[in-house]
Amino acid sequence: MPCRAHRKVDPQDARAQESDTGSFSLQGVEGNLLEVVFLGTAGSTPTARRSSPAIAIRRGPELILLDCGEGMQRQMILAGLGMKSKMRILISHMHGDHVLGLPGLIQTMALFDRRFPLQVIGPEGVLAFLKAIKETVKFGVTFPIEVKEVQAGLVYEGRDYHIESAWTDHPVPTLAYALVEDPRPGRFQPEKAEALGIPKGPLWGLLQRGKAVSSSTGQVINPELVLGQPRHGRKVVYSADTAPSKSILELAEGADLLIHEATFGDELAEKANEMGHSTPSQAARLAKEAGVLRLILTHISGRYDQAAGFLDGSKRIFPEVLLAEDMMVVRVPFRD
Amino acid sequence: MPCRAHRKVDPQDARAQESDTGSFSLQGVEGNLLEVVFLGTAGSTPTARRSSPAIAIRRGPELILLDCGEGMQRQMILAGLGMKSKMRILISHMHGDHVLGLPGLIQTMALFDRRFPLQVIGPEGVLAFLKAIKETVKFGVTFPIEVKEVQAGLVYEGRDYHIESAWTDHPVPTLAYALVEDPRPGRFQPEKAEALGIPKGPLWGLLQRGKAVSSSTGQVINPELVLGQPRHGRKVVYSADTAPSKSILELAEGADLLIHEATFGDELAEKANEMGHSTPSQAARLAKEAGVLRLILTHISGRYDQAAGFLDGSKRIFPEVLLAEDMMVVRVPFRD
């Protein structure tokens, strides 16, 4: 995986990030922060209320962008997200509203003198698009861009999470993505540590982080002896554009958060599905069946900008449903 | 000129336009409305305050767009400008910040079912860019796009105005543009009409509009006999990206409005000129020398978003200077 290199933290970049966002520490990256920033929640065309499709997942100091509609760079600036972060971009498909923000984002990163490599993952077509832009638009690039064209399956494996993809039901090849964190070590049980002769102090911290230590008698204490059952990592799934799809149902199983499209309202279910899109109630049924904790709907057609009751049907099926709005930030906590 | 066809008004489009903008009549198109809508006033990268370079001139029911930075389509929606209007787009150069809004604008026009042809005028490179987008991004187009790659000189000749261009001083081939209205007929002189035996009534209107009529004695009265000196049309000039340039000085001569770039402040004059850009005081000197009525500065680097005093030097040279802001609308009245 060429992206291992991304894990090295450039101190200048870290500083920039910190001053950009001011809300995370480089310690405990594996750790705590997982939040979704809805940068653009429109359907095929932006509206006064909604910018083109673009979502950022902040995970520790890393950004994972889900699609890159026109306006992405400015929405990132408005949201206080840095241009120099460790970052990978997941492109769902090659419809213009999902990719046309990529060239401008790359140009601005270069003008900000980004040095970190940038990984762009997507279906076939992403590479040809970026090559075409490089050949026809005038701007330099200050950092390596790795384009990885993928199919359904495992598309990225990081140190403590991985990304899976699945084909959706849309007129052009389109990928949904799941960010899946590794399980965390079980909860630390101080009474067991004390019984094994490990005094409260730095050794407890090592055990908590899953490392073996030596007791005062020289005995090697494996962390399993003092930790409870391994705990769930978190899982965030992005449906991209799709009619209700079995492969997304499988991908979303047990997710903490499912971000699903709902381009059309329930009254236009037939039209939605013909065009490879979904409605709120269809997404709600899928969320319920997949056993997810929370559902957020995005990719909303402009015809609903002023409409009331868009979620009514879906709420009766799956009460934990929300309508995404531009600049909405949603934290994804651990379950246990 | 293939663009003569644009002059035919599609009634559906006219209706759409009217409901979009609600402030002009299809009568007297030659006529009254000439206003500049500053849609994006940033330099190379957008900021929270400023979107990427994009300006619209509304002239009667027609839009003339000056550059098309990323975000153009949404800024147009926010400004209430229609996607179906008679429209031509003037591209200054192929730096990304000036062209990356074009593909999304075209996609959205197609999704809004535009039928009118769209003319795109710019230097060499525009055609290759649009072809590359068409080949690599998936969207259909519902209307003809005429790309006209031009040099300095006359680039468009309309019924009652024309557009000229001139090369600027910038690292890549860059065109400045001037929209120049034809002179209007002179002011109507009722006492002369009465003396020639033309009674007050519909014939006066014809004479006012420059048409010959017959008097009660059968004599043909040419409008020159009852009109004063022909009056100035209006002239709006857009410098695009440039260091101070003699060719822009010539293009801007006597303009009612000069829109000039001022990427850097006066304190960075040397850096500005090295990079093919200008400062407020340099633009002001040029405006003064060219004898323009009014100067508006745009393409402002993000470093000045919070800075005071950006215009101070330029105001001492040319008091009629303004700093452009996104969504600022400036009317250009007739002089006489």
XYZ file of C-alpha atoms in Angstrom:
672
model
C 0.000 0.000 0.000
C 1.738 3.212 -1.096
C -0.372 5.156 1.349
C 1.513 3.962 4.380
C 3.777 6.885 3.683
C 0.939 9.248 4.511
C 1.236 8.238 8.122
C 4.443 10.221 8.516
C 3.454 13.556 9.970
C 5.169 16.546 8.463
C 5.593 18.914 11.441
C 4.820 21.944 9.333
C 1.658 20.323 8.115
C 0.700 19.303 11.628
C 1.095 22.886 12.768
C -0.938 24.137 9.864
C -3.626 21.604 10.635
C -3.715 22.538 14.238
C -4.061 26.166 13.486
C -6.662 25.381 10.848
C -8.911 23.265 12.985
C -7.693 23.667 16.533
C -9.570 20.711 17.904
C -7.434 17.608 17.854
C -4.168 16.387 19.193
C -1.606 14.334 17.336
C -1.583 12.062 20.361
C -4.108 9.277 20.292
C -4.787 9.521 16.602
C -6.274 6.041 16.672
C -8.477 7.534 19.185
C -11.330 9.673 19.558
C -12.289 12.074 16.861
C -14.554 10.741 14.178
C -16.907 13.281 12.725
C -18.665 13.843 9.453
C -18.802 17.332 7.966
C -21.497 17.705 5.315
C -19.959 20.213 2.928
C -22.386 19.884 0.035
C -25.750 18.157 0.251
C -27.347 19.008 -3.103
C -28.401 16.590 -5.792
C -27.304 17.009 -9.400
C -27.415 20.802 -9.347
C -26.473 23.095 -6.483
C -29.051 25.458 -5.034
C -28.901 28.573 -2.882
C -29.267 26.273 0.139
C -27.099 23.331 -0.887
C -23.671 23.073 -2.515
C -22.743 20.148 -4.800
C -22.102 16.691 -3.268
C -19.122 16.727 -0.919
C -18.591 15.235 2.516
C -15.517 15.189 4.746
C -14.850 12.635 7.452
C -12.407 13.928 10.059
C -10.649 11.060 11.783
C -7.935 12.288 14.099
C -5.689 14.480 11.931
C -6.773 12.766 8.722
C -9.455 13.801 6.260
C -11.356 11.317 4.137
C -13.394 13.116 1.501
C -16.467 11.420 0.066
C -16.962 12.781 -3.451
C -15.750 16.150 -4.578
C -18.450 18.251 -6.189
C -17.835 21.742 -7.508
C -17.245 24.155 -4.652
C -15.546 21.554 -2.425
C -12.474 23.720 -1.845
C -14.471 26.741 -0.751
C -16.764 24.672 1.466
C -13.631 23.217 3.100
C -12.306 26.714 3.715
C -15.663 27.779 5.155
C -15.659 24.708 7.410
C -12.111 25.413 8.592
C -10.676 22.215 7.100
C -7.014 22.348 6.082
C -5.666 21.876 2.574
C -2.457 20.271 3.788
C -3.907 17.447 5.885
C -3.281 13.795 5.448
C -6.108 13.137 3.080
C -7.615 10.596 0.784
C -10.497 11.272 -1.551
C -13.074 8.619 -2.382
C -14.901 9.288 -5.637
C -18.144 7.407 -6.146
C -18.647 7.942 -9.880
C -17.860 10.156 -12.806
C -21.018 12.256 -13.008
C -19.926 15.871 -13.058
C -21.626 16.887 -9.835
C -19.443 14.390 -7.940
C -16.014 15.159 -9.448
C -15.872 18.698 -10.793
C -14.490 20.092 -7.531
C -11.391 17.931 -7.756
C -9.299 20.055 -10.161
C -9.829 23.276 -8.219
C -9.108 21.549 -4.919
C -5.833 20.230 -6.299
C -4.884 23.640 -7.735
C -5.557 25.351 -4.419
C -3.616 22.704 -2.482
C -0.677 23.410 -4.791
C -0.999 27.173 -4.309
C -0.959 26.492 -0.550
C 2.274 24.532 -1.188
C 0.963 21.168 -0.055
C 3.739 18.555 0.069
C 1.953 15.467 1.379
C 0.881 12.943 -1.234
C -2.813 12.899 -2.013
C -4.575 9.631 -2.711
C -7.621 9.602 -4.945
C -9.625 6.368 -4.981
C -12.476 5.809 -7.392
C -13.862 3.752 -10.245
C -12.308 3.649 -13.690
C -12.316 7.099 -15.254
C -10.815 9.136 -12.436
C -7.306 8.849 -13.845
C -8.313 9.857 -17.373
C -10.203 12.840 -15.970
C -7.280 14.103 -13.920
C -4.869 13.549 -16.816
C -7.165 15.500 -19.122
C -7.302 18.384 -16.662
C -3.530 18.372 -16.253
C -3.111 18.552 -20.018
C -5.640 21.289 -20.694
C -5.703 23.579 -17.644
C -2.661 25.536 -16.604
C -1.477 24.958 -13.048
C 1.446 23.315 -11.328
C 1.209 20.620 -8.644
C 3.558 20.595 -5.653
C 2.766 17.105 -4.318
C 2.356 13.545 -5.610
C -1.148 12.433 -6.553
C -1.757 8.701 -6.416
C -4.847 7.657 -8.310
C -6.138 4.203 -7.497
C -8.927 2.927 -9.711
C -10.818 0.238 -7.852
C -13.664 -2.255 -8.016
C -15.909 -3.477 -5.216
C -13.955 -4.880 -2.255
C -11.164 -3.745 0.027
C -9.826 -0.490 -1.410
C -7.613 0.803 1.409
C -6.076 -0.742 4.478
C -4.729 1.660 7.063
C -3.076 1.092 10.420
C -6.291 0.924 12.368
C -9.092 1.113 9.860
C -9.894 0.014 6.348
C -12.171 1.103 3.533
C -14.455 -1.256 1.628
C -16.524 -0.520 -1.431
C -19.580 -1.993 -3.134
C -21.256 -1.321 -6.484
C -24.462 0.672 -6.276
C -27.497 0.650 -8.566
C -26.944 3.721 -10.765
C -26.744 4.241 -14.545
C -22.942 4.610 -14.504
C -20.462 2.506 -12.490
C -20.772 3.856 -8.965
C -19.154 2.792 -5.711
C -20.463 3.057 -2.165
C -17.829 3.159 0.560
C -17.564 1.948 4.163
C -14.948 3.214 6.600
C -14.477 0.426 9.137
C -12.332 0.905 12.234
C -10.458 -2.037 13.761
C -11.849 -3.300 17.094
C -10.389 -1.490 20.116
C -8.824 -3.309 23.103
C -11.306 -4.258 25.840
C -11.917 -2.098 28.904
C -9.109 -2.090 31.504
C -9.942 -3.932 34.729
C -7.851 -2.421 37.561
C -8.761 -5.079 40.125
C -7.279 -7.799 37.911
C -4.081 -5.798 37.386
C -3.693 -5.298 41.131
C -4.295 -9.001 41.767
C -1.492 -9.775 39.285
C 0.893 -7.500 41.167
C 0.938 -4.555 38.713
C 0.853 -1.318 40.676
C -1.151 1.660 39.468
C 1.129 3.742 37.249
C 2.655 3.779 33.768
C 2.379 -0.006 33.371
C -1.413 0.269 33.544
C -1.295 2.625 30.585
C 0.740 0.155 28.545
C -1.668 -2.671 29.349
C -4.622 -0.451 28.467
C -3.083 0.185 25.075
C -2.741 -3.568 24.503
C 0.949 -4.021 25.305
C 2.486 -6.782 27.464
C 4.409 -5.706 30.633
C 6.480 -7.393 33.362
C 5.163 -7.607 36.917
C 7.331 -6.914 40.010
C 8.092 -10.644 40.133
C 9.301 -10.678 36.542
C 6.211 -12.435 35.212
C 5.088 -11.353 31.717
C 1.524 -10.079 31.889
C -0.305 -10.176 28.585
C -2.937 -7.446 28.228
C -5.726 -9.990 27.658
C -5.412 -10.890 31.351
C -6.501 -7.434 32.487
C -8.742 -6.276 29.619
C -12.387 -7.074 28.936
C -13.746 -8.183 25.572
C -12.423 -6.232 22.555
C -14.820 -3.400 21.773
C -16.344 -2.381 18.445
C -14.615 0.086 16.218
C -16.889 2.512 14.415
C -18.296 2.148 10.927
C -19.490 4.899 8.598
C -21.061 4.032 5.246
C -21.739 6.310 2.270
C -24.209 5.041 -0.312
C -23.333 7.499 -3.091
C -25.974 7.685 -5.861
C -28.161 4.621 -5.981
C -31.574 3.032 -6.168
C -32.194 0.805 -3.123
C -29.466 -1.806 -3.409
C -28.752 -5.177 -1.825
C -25.018 -4.607 -2.019
C -25.366 -1.405 0.012
C -27.576 -3.254 2.488
C -24.727 -5.705 3.015
C -22.064 -3.014 3.124
C -24.050 -1.026 5.708
C -24.700 -3.907 8.086
C -24.373 -2.742 11.678
C -22.969 0.686 10.754
C -22.862 3.439 13.347
C -23.828 5.897 10.645
C -25.267 5.342 7.194
C -25.174 8.346 4.884
C -27.650 7.490 2.156
C -28.875 9.457 -0.795
C -32.507 10.557 -1.086
C -32.628 12.554 -4.280
C -36.406 12.396 -4.577
C -39.288 12.443 -2.114
C -41.450 9.406 -1.425
C -44.079 10.632 -3.892
C -41.594 10.176 -6.755
C -40.382 6.682 -5.840
C -40.871 5.267 -9.306
C -39.052 8.121 -11.034
C -36.294 7.943 -8.435
C -35.644 4.261 -8.988
C -35.810 4.529 -12.783
C -33.068 7.145 -12.580
C -30.980 5.147 -10.131
C -31.944 7.172 -7.065
C -33.767 6.609 -3.771
C -36.397 8.189 -1.560
C -36.307 8.830 2.215
C -38.571 5.879 3.030
C -36.536 3.520 0.871
C -33.344 4.598 2.620
C -35.088 4.202 5.983
C -36.176 0.647 5.181
C -32.623 -0.213 4.166
C -31.220 1.373 7.336
C -33.643 -0.605 9.475
C -32.880 -3.868 7.722
C -29.124 -3.262 7.926
C -29.379 -2.593 11.651
C -27.579 0.742 11.534
C -27.662 3.132 14.474
C -28.284 6.329 12.586
C -29.263 7.412 9.077
C -28.527 10.760 7.446
C -30.030 11.593 4.062
C -28.164 13.686 1.508
C -28.041 14.406 -2.277
C -31.374 16.205 -2.047
C -33.015 17.554 -5.197
C -33.505 21.333 -5.239
C -37.265 20.859 -5.547
C -37.331 20.054 -1.811
C -35.415 23.109 -0.612
C -38.614 24.816 0.471
C -40.705 21.702 1.042
C -41.928 20.502 4.425
C -42.464 16.905 5.409
C -39.654 15.402 3.332
C -38.728 12.999 6.142
C -42.225 12.180 7.434
C -42.571 8.751 5.854
C -39.010 7.724 6.664
C -39.334 8.678 10.350
C -42.187 6.227 10.800
C -39.940 3.457 9.455
C -36.673 4.477 11.107
C -36.883 7.248 13.728
C -33.108 7.860 13.848
C -33.112 9.644 10.519
C -31.809 13.159 9.862
C -31.765 15.398 6.795
C -28.251 16.615 5.996
C -27.662 20.355 5.671
C -24.554 22.084 4.347
C -22.006 22.599 7.143
C -23.763 20.163 9.475
C -21.211 18.321 11.639
C -22.082 14.942 13.145
C -19.863 13.189 15.673
C -19.724 9.404 15.589
C -19.116 8.213 19.154
C -17.929 4.781 20.260
C -20.749 2.460 21.200
C -19.055 1.155 24.342
C -21.476 35.464 -37.241
C -23.264 32.335 -36.057
C -24.353 34.177 -32.957
C -26.946 36.241 -34.782
C -29.199 33.297 -34.082
C -29.012 34.079 -30.383
C -31.031 37.176 -31.033
C -34.158 35.146 -31.609
C -35.938 35.093 -28.293
C -37.397 31.751 -27.308
C -40.611 32.747 -25.488
C -40.172 29.979 -22.931
C -36.699 31.172 -22.197
C -37.833 34.751 -21.994
C -40.461 33.756 -19.468
C -37.922 31.799 -17.481
C -35.610 34.774 -17.514
C -38.296 37.115 -16.415
C -39.274 34.945 -13.516
C -35.615 34.464 -12.659
C -34.663 38.081 -12.594
C -37.883 40.028 -12.763
C -36.296 43.344 -13.576
C -36.186 43.868 -17.298
C -38.475 44.028 -20.229
C -37.962 42.471 -23.616
C -38.930 45.833 -25.053
C -36.074 48.190 -25.625
C -33.383 45.564 -25.385
C -30.949 47.919 -27.092
C -31.902 50.089 -24.348
C -31.435 50.627 -20.831
C -30.182 47.865 -18.613
C -26.450 47.509 -18.377
C -25.228 46.275 -15.053
C -22.268 44.332 -13.775
C -22.794 41.595 -11.187
C -19.592 40.646 -9.379
C -20.110 36.943 -8.691
C -16.593 36.013 -7.616
C -13.911 38.524 -6.714
C -11.123 36.304 -5.323
C -7.636 35.917 -6.692
C -6.133 32.510 -7.416
C -7.829 30.769 -4.487
C -11.291 31.408 -3.133
C -11.736 32.550 0.460
C -14.624 32.609 2.899
C -15.341 36.131 1.680
C -14.674 35.800 -2.035
C -15.578 33.152 -4.611
C -13.344 32.414 -7.626
C -13.170 34.933 -10.498
C -16.537 35.343 -12.219
C -18.426 38.403 -13.385
C -21.731 38.722 -15.229
C -22.755 41.672 -17.348
C -26.520 41.923 -17.758
C -27.428 43.787 -20.898
C -31.131 43.720 -21.545
C -32.078 40.034 -21.519
C -28.571 38.913 -22.389
C -25.784 37.783 -20.083
C -22.128 38.229 -20.907
C -19.968 36.298 -18.450
C -16.397 37.421 -17.851
C -14.419 34.342 -16.809
C -15.949 31.332 -15.183
C -14.192 30.323 -11.963
C -15.279 27.368 -9.870
C -18.585 28.117 -8.189
C -19.896 30.270 -11.046
C -23.121 28.269 -11.382
C -23.999 28.561 -7.695
C -23.105 32.255 -7.569
C -25.411 32.770 -10.557
C -28.197 30.960 -8.730
C -27.561 33.047 -5.608
C -27.657 36.218 -7.714
C -30.912 35.189 -9.399
C -29.380 34.940 -12.879
C -31.004 32.456 -15.245
C -29.327 29.425 -16.795
C -31.360 29.648 -19.986
C -30.572 33.236 -20.970
C -29.025 34.374 -24.172
C -25.466 34.200 -23.045
C -21.905 34.356 -24.192
C -18.929 33.569 -22.003
C -15.615 35.382 -22.397
C -12.682 33.423 -20.985
C -9.519 35.418 -20.326
C -7.023 32.569 -19.937
C -6.583 28.929 -19.043
C -5.484 29.213 -15.408
C -7.754 26.947 -13.398
C -9.280 29.666 -11.251
C -10.708 31.303 -14.392
C -12.160 28.272 -16.184
C -12.976 25.482 -13.739
C -16.559 26.651 -13.281
C -17.330 26.123 -16.962
C -18.001 22.348 -16.952
C -20.386 22.504 -13.996
C -22.204 25.488 -15.459
C -22.698 23.594 -18.719
C -23.883 20.457 -16.902
C -26.407 22.447 -14.882
C -27.660 24.290 -17.966
C -28.256 20.872 -19.546
C -30.082 19.593 -16.467
C -32.252 22.739 -16.668
C -32.912 21.744 -20.301
C -31.353 24.794 -21.893
C -31.951 24.875 -25.665
C -30.333 28.163 -26.692
C -26.831 27.885 -28.139
C -24.041 28.982 -25.825
C -21.049 30.816 -27.209
C -17.709 30.518 -25.431
C -15.014 32.938 -26.568
C -11.439 32.668 -25.336
C -7.807 32.139 -26.229
C -6.463 28.885 -27.634
C -7.005 26.070 -25.162
C -10.672 26.538 -24.359
C -11.763 24.027 -26.986
C -9.296 21.337 -25.884
C -10.416 21.818 -22.283
C -14.098 21.442 -23.063
C -13.426 18.442 -25.313
C -11.405 16.795 -22.544
C -14.234 17.338 -20.063
C -16.781 15.958 -22.516
C -14.666 12.835 -22.984
C -13.918 12.157 -19.315
C -16.896 13.386 -17.292
C -20.316 11.847 -17.713
C -23.088 14.286 -18.596
C -25.263 15.056 -21.587
C -25.657 18.459 -23.222
C -29.018 19.673 -24.511
C -27.842 22.711 -26.492
C -25.147 23.640 -29.037
C -21.900 25.033 -27.666
C -19.936 27.205 -30.069
C -16.335 27.652 -29.012
C -14.514 30.505 -30.708
C -10.798 30.710 -30.033
C -9.638 34.249 -30.667
C -6.695 36.592 -30.689
C -6.596 40.308 -29.908
C -9.081 42.310 -31.988
C -12.782 42.242 -32.745
C -14.134 38.995 -31.275
C -17.881 39.503 -31.515
C -20.132 41.857 -33.405
C -23.720 42.066 -32.244
C -26.653 44.115 -33.449
C -25.903 47.112 -31.293
C -22.628 46.383 -29.569
C -19.353 44.626 -30.186
C -16.626 43.027 -28.122
C -12.936 43.736 -28.585
C -10.016 42.017 -26.949
C -6.368 42.824 -26.225
C -3.483 40.746 -24.914
C -2.551 41.382 -21.304
C 0.807 41.059 -19.548
C 0.498 37.676 -17.782
C 2.623 34.471 -17.860
C 0.115 32.620 -20.057
C -1.780 34.019 -23.076
C -4.488 36.179 -21.538
C -7.112 38.407 -23.119
C -8.738 41.536 -21.742
C -12.182 42.347 -23.147
C -14.138 45.511 -23.916
C -17.870 45.573 -24.446
C -18.572 48.604 -26.632
C -22.099 49.748 -27.414
C -22.906 51.454 -30.706
C -23.623 55.186 -30.468
C -27.280 55.993 -29.812
C -29.326 58.429 -31.932
C -29.105 62.027 -30.764
C -31.690 63.636 -28.507
C -35.089 64.400 -30.134
C -35.779 68.090 -30.710
C -39.566 68.626 -30.711
C -39.428 72.218 -31.902
C -37.663 71.126 -35.101
C -40.214 68.382 -35.702
C -43.087 70.851 -35.295
C -41.420 73.338 -37.616
C -41.199 70.565 -40.252
C -44.924 69.865 -39.890
C -44.740 66.608 -37.943
C -47.440 66.644 -35.288
C -46.800 65.214 -31.838
C -47.736 61.518 -31.933
C -46.488 58.144 -33.175
C -44.287 59.726 -35.869
C -42.208 61.408 -33.189
C -41.458 57.985 -31.720
C -40.270 56.679 -35.082
C -38.006 59.690 -35.568
C -36.653 59.269 -32.040
C -35.696 55.698 -32.866
C -33.813 56.872 -35.954
C -36.400 56.060 -38.636
C -37.492 58.346 -41.523
C -41.169 59.430 -41.717
C -43.416 61.395 -44.129
C -44.770 64.806 -43.166
C -48.373 65.898 -43.824
C -47.182 67.417 -47.139
C -45.628 64.104 -48.212
C -42.073 65.303 -47.625
C -39.683 62.595 -46.346
C -38.175 63.703 -43.047
C -34.885 62.025 -42.174
C -34.298 61.659 -38.449
C -31.049 63.654 -38.591
C -33.187 66.740 -39.193
C -34.841 66.494 -35.775
C -32.159 64.753 -33.669
C -29.108 66.223 -31.954
C -25.613 64.799 -32.211
C -25.420 60.977 -31.861
C -24.767 60.100 -28.212
C -22.164 57.783 -26.737
C -22.927 54.145 -26.194
C -21.473 52.669 -23.037
C -18.174 50.853 -22.704
C -17.175 48.332 -20.050
C -13.640 46.922 -19.976
C -12.330 43.903 -18.067
C -8.555 43.690 -17.655
C -8.399 40.009 -16.615
C -5.049 39.041 -14.999
C -2.254 41.398 -15.891
C 0.657 43.558 -14.890
C 0.057 47.189 -15.890
C -0.253 47.006 -19.659
C -0.192 49.484 -22.529
C -2.610 47.370 -24.548
C -5.161 47.539 -21.724
C -4.594 51.284 -21.462
C -5.561 51.556 -25.125
C -8.486 49.140 -24.811
C -9.839 51.032 -21.792
C -9.700 54.497 -23.339
C -12.752 56.505 -22.352
C -14.551 53.535 -20.774
C -17.544 54.138 -18.552
C -16.315 51.358 -16.305
C -12.930 49.678 -16.087
C -12.847 46.443 -14.081
C -9.155 45.940 -13.353
C -7.391 43.313 -11.318
C -5.475 44.230 -8.161
C -4.225 40.912 -6.854
C -1.661 42.472 -4.534
C -1.532 45.606 -2.427
C 0.703 48.553 -3.240
C 3.363 47.300 -0.822
C 3.934 44.230 -3.030
C 4.154 46.037 -6.370
C 7.363 44.331 -7.404
C 6.093 40.837 -6.604
C 2.794 41.635 -8.310
C 4.418 42.684 -11.561
C 6.867 39.764 -11.566
C 3.891 37.432 -11.372
C 1.916 39.294 -14.020
C -0.400 41.072 -11.612
C -1.177 44.647 -10.547
C -1.734 46.755 -7.444
C -4.542 49.247 -6.708
C -2.360 52.289 -7.381
C -1.132 50.874 -10.661
C -4.699 50.229 -11.778
C -5.652 53.737 -10.656
C -2.868 55.332 -12.699
C -3.986 53.371 -15.737
C -7.620 54.366 -15.187
C -6.647 58.026 -14.930
C -4.494 57.912 -18.017
C -7.180 56.073 -20.000
C -9.767 58.679 -18.979
C -12.284 56.168 -17.666
C -15.226 57.299 -15.559
C -15.061 54.624 -12.900
C -12.659 51.900 -11.748
C -13.558 48.744 -9.846
C -10.811 46.471 -8.537
C -11.226 42.712 -8.401
C -9.165 39.449 -8.276
C -8.094 40.270 -4.730
C -5.641 37.984 -2.919
C -7.015 36.373 0.242
C -4.323 38.083 2.315
C -6.340 41.306 2.068
C -9.673 39.877 3.239
C -9.178 41.320 6.699
C -6.881 44.196 5.756
C -7.800 47.856 5.945
C -6.496 50.576 3.682
C -6.178 48.460 0.537
C -7.495 51.313 -1.632
C -5.842 54.243 0.144
C -3.050 54.848 -2.372
C -5.288 54.346 -5.378
C -7.920 56.808 -4.127
C -5.370 59.606 -4.080
C -4.634 58.900 -7.744
C -8.168 58.185 -8.963
C -10.974 58.929 -6.509
C -13.634 57.034 -8.488
C -12.256 53.659 -7.438
C -14.217 50.886 -5.682
C -13.248 47.498 -4.299
C -15.423 44.717 -5.732
C -17.251 42.415 -3.337
C -19.065 39.197 -4.179
C -22.664 39.910 -5.210
C -22.029 43.627 -5.690
C -24.157 44.982 -8.540
C -23.097 48.123 -10.402
C -25.291 49.853 -12.953
C -23.632 51.542 -15.883
C -25.774 54.545 -16.884
C -25.661 56.462 -20.150
C -23.506 59.567 -19.991
C -25.964 61.762 -21.815
